[in-house]
mmCIF file of C-alpha atoms in Angstrom:
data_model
loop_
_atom_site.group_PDB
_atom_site.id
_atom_site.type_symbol
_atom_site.label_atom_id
_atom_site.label_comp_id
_atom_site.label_asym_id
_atom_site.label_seq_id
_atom_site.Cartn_x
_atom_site.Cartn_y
_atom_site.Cartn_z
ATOM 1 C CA UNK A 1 4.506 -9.379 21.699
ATOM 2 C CA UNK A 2 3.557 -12.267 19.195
ATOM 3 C CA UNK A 3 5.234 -12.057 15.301
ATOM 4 C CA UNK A 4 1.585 -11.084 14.355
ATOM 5 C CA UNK A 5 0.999 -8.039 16.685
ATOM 6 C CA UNK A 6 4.349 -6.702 15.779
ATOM 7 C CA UNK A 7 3.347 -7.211 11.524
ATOM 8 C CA UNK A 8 0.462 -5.147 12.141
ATOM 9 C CA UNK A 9 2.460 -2.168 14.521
ATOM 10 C CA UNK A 10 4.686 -2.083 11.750
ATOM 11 C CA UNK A 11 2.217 -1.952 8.826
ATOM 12 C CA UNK A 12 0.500 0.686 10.109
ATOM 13 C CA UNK A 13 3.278 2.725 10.779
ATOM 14 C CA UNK A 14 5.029 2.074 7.022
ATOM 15 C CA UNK A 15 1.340 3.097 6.141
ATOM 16 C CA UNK A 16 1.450 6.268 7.723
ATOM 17 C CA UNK A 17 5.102 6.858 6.071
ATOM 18 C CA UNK A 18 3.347 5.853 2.812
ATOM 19 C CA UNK A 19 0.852 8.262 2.709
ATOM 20 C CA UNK A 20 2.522 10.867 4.460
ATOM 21 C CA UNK A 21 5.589 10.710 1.094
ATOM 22 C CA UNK A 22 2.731 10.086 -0.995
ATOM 23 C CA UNK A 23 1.109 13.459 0.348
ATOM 24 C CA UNK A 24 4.385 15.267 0.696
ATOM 25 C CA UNK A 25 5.300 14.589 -3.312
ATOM 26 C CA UNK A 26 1.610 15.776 -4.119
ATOM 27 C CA UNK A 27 2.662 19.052 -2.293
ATOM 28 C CA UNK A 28 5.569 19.519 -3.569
ATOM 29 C CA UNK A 29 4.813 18.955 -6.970
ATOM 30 C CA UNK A 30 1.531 20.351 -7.209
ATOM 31 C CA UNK A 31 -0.124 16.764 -8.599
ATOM 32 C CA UNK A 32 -3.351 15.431 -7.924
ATOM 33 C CA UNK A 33 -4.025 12.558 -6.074
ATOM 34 C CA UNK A 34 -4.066 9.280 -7.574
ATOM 35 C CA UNK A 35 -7.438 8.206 -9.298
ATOM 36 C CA UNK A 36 -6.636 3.983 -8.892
ATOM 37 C CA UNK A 37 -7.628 3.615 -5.460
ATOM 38 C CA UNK A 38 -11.661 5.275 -5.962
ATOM 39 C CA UNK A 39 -11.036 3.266 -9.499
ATOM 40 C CA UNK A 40 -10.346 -0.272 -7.887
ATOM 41 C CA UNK A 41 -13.066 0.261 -5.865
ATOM 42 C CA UNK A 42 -15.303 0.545 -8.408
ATOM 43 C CA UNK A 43 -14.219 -2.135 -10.524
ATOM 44 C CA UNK A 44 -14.489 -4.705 -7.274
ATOM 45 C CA UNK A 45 -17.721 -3.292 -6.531
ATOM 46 C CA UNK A 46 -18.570 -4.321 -9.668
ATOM 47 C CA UNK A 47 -17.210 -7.961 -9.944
ATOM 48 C CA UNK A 48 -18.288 -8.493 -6.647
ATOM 49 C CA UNK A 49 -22.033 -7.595 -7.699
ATOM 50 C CA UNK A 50 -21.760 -4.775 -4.726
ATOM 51 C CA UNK A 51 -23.997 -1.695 -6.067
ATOM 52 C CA UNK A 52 -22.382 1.610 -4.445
ATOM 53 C CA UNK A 53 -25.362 3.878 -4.845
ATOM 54 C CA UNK A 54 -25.559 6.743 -7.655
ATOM 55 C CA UNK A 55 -24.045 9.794 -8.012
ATOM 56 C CA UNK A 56 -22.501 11.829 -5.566
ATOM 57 C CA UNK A 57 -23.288 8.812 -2.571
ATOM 58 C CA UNK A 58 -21.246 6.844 -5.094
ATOM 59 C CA UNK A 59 -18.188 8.666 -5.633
ATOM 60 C CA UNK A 60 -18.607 9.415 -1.708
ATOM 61 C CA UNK A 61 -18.184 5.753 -0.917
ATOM 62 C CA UNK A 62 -15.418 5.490 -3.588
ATOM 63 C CA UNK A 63 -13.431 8.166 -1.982
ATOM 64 C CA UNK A 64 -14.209 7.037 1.688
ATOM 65 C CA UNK A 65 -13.510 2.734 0.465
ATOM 66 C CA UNK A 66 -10.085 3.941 -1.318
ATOM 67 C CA UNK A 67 -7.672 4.558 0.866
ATOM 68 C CA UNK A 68 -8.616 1.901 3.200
ATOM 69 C CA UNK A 69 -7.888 -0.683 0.634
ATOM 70 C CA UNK A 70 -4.518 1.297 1.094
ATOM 71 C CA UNK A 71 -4.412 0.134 4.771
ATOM 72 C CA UNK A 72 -5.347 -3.130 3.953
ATOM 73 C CA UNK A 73 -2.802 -3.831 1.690
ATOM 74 C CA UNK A 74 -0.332 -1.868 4.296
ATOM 75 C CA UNK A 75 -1.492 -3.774 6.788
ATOM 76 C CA UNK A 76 -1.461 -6.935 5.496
ATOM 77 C CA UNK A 77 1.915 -6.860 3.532
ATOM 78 C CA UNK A 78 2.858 -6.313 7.748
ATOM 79 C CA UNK A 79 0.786 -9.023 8.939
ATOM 80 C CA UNK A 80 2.395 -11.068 5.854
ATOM 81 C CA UNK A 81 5.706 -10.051 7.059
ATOM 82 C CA UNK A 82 5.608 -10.995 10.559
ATOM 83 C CA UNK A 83 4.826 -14.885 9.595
ATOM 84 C CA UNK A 84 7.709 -14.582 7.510
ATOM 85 C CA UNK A 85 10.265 -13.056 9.572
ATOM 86 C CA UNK A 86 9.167 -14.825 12.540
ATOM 87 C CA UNK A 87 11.168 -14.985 15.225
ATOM 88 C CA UNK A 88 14.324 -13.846 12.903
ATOM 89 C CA UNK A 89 16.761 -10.993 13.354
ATOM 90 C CA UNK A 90 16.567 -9.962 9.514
ATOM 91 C CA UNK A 91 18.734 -7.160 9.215
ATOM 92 C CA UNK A 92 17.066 -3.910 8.823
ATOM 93 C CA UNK A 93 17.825 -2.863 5.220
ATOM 94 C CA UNK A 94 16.986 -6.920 3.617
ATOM 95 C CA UNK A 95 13.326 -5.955 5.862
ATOM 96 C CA UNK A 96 12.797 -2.912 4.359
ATOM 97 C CA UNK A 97 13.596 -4.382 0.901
ATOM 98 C CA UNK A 98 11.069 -6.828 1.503
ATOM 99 C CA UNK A 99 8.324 -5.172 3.077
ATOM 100 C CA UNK A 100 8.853 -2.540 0.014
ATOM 101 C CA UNK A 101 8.003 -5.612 -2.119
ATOM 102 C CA UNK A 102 5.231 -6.790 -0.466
ATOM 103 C CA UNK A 103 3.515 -3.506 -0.420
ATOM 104 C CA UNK A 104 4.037 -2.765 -4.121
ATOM 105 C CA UNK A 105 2.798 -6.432 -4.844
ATOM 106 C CA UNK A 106 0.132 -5.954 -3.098
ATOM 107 C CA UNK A 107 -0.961 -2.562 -4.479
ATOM 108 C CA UNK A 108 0.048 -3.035 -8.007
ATOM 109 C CA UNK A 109 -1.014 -6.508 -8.345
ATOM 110 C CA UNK A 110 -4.356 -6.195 -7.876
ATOM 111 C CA UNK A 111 -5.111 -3.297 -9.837
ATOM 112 C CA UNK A 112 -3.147 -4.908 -12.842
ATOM 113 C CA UNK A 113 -5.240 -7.702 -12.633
ATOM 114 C CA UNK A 114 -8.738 -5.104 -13.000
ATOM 115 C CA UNK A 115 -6.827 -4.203 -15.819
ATOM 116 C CA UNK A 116 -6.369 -0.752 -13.840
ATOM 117 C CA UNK A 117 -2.456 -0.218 -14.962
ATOM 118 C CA UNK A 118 0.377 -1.783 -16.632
ATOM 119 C CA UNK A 119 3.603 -1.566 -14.438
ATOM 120 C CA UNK A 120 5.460 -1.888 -17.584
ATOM 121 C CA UNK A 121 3.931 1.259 -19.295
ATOM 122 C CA UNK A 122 4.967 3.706 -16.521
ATOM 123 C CA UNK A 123 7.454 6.331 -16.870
ATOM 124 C CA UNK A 124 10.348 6.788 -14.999
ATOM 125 C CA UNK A 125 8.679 9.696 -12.986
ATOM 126 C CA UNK A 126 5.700 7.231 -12.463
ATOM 127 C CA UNK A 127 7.906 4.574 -11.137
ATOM 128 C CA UNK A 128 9.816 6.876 -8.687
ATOM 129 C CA UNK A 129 6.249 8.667 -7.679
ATOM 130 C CA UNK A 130 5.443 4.535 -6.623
ATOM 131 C CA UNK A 131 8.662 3.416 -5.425
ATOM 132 C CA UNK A 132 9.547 6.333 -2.971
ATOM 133 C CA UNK A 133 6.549 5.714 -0.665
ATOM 134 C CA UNK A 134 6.572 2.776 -0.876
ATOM 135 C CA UNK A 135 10.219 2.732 0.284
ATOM 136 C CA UNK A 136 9.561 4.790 3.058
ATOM 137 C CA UNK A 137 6.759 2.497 4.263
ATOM 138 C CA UNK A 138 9.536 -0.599 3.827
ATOM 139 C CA UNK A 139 12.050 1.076 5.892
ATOM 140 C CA UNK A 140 9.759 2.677 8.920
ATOM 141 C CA UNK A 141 7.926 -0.823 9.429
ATOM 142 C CA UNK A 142 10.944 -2.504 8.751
ATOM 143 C CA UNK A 143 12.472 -0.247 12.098
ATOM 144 C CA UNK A 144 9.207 -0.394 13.744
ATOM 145 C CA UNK A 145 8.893 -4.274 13.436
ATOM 146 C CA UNK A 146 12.805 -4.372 14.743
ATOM 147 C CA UNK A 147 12.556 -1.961 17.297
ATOM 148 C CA UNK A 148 9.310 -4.071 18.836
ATOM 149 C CA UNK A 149 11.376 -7.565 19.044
#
């Protein structure tokens, strides 16, 4: 199985951890889901020049386009990972590290760009409601990526 295959086994697998933490803490805390993901998909609908319909066909498609940006980023902070890593034996725990990293880059960096958030205005709750799933996506691709050499 090629570096590139294995990037994307493991991305979709932290991905599932992800959103199954991510779900789990919405559970247990009784929040609501995040609003960023239907609100980045507006705002590249927008600078793209992409119309997503009106009303409730528009807020359909920005609920449905959400979370797949999600797996795109999951995904691709995998595929990114594989080139990386290569044909490397990186320890488990410096892989989950960085495929934490690459997920939050690519998730947070984006949508601070759109002018969406401001990393350095969260709380402490807010940074632990980001960082948990995000380390739970790190460490099951990071094992999943391993466990496929």
């Amino acid at each position: 199985m090629d570096r590139l295959t294995r990037g994307l086994a493991a991305g979709a697998a932290g991905t599932t951890a992800l959103n199954l933490v991510t779900y789990m803490d919405m559970a247990v805390r009784g929040r609501p889901p995040s609003s960023t993901p239907e609100r980045s998909v507006e705002r590249l609908a927008g600078v793209v020049g992409v119309d997503l319909g009106e009303g409730e066909r528009a807020e359909n498609r920005k609920a449905g386009l959400g979370p797949v940006l999600g797996f795109g980023t999951g995904l691709g902070a995998g595929l990114l990972y594989g080139l990386l890593a290569g044909r490397r034996r990186v320890p488990r725990p410096v892989g989950a590290v960085v495929l934490m990293g690459l997920a939050m880059l690519g998730s947070s960096a984006p949508m601070t760009v759109l002018g969406l958030t401001d990393p350095r205005e969260w709380t402490a709750s807010e940074w632990a409601a980001d960082v948990v799933p995000h380390l739970a996506y790190g460490a099951v691709a990071a094992g999943v990526y391993n466990a496929l050499r």
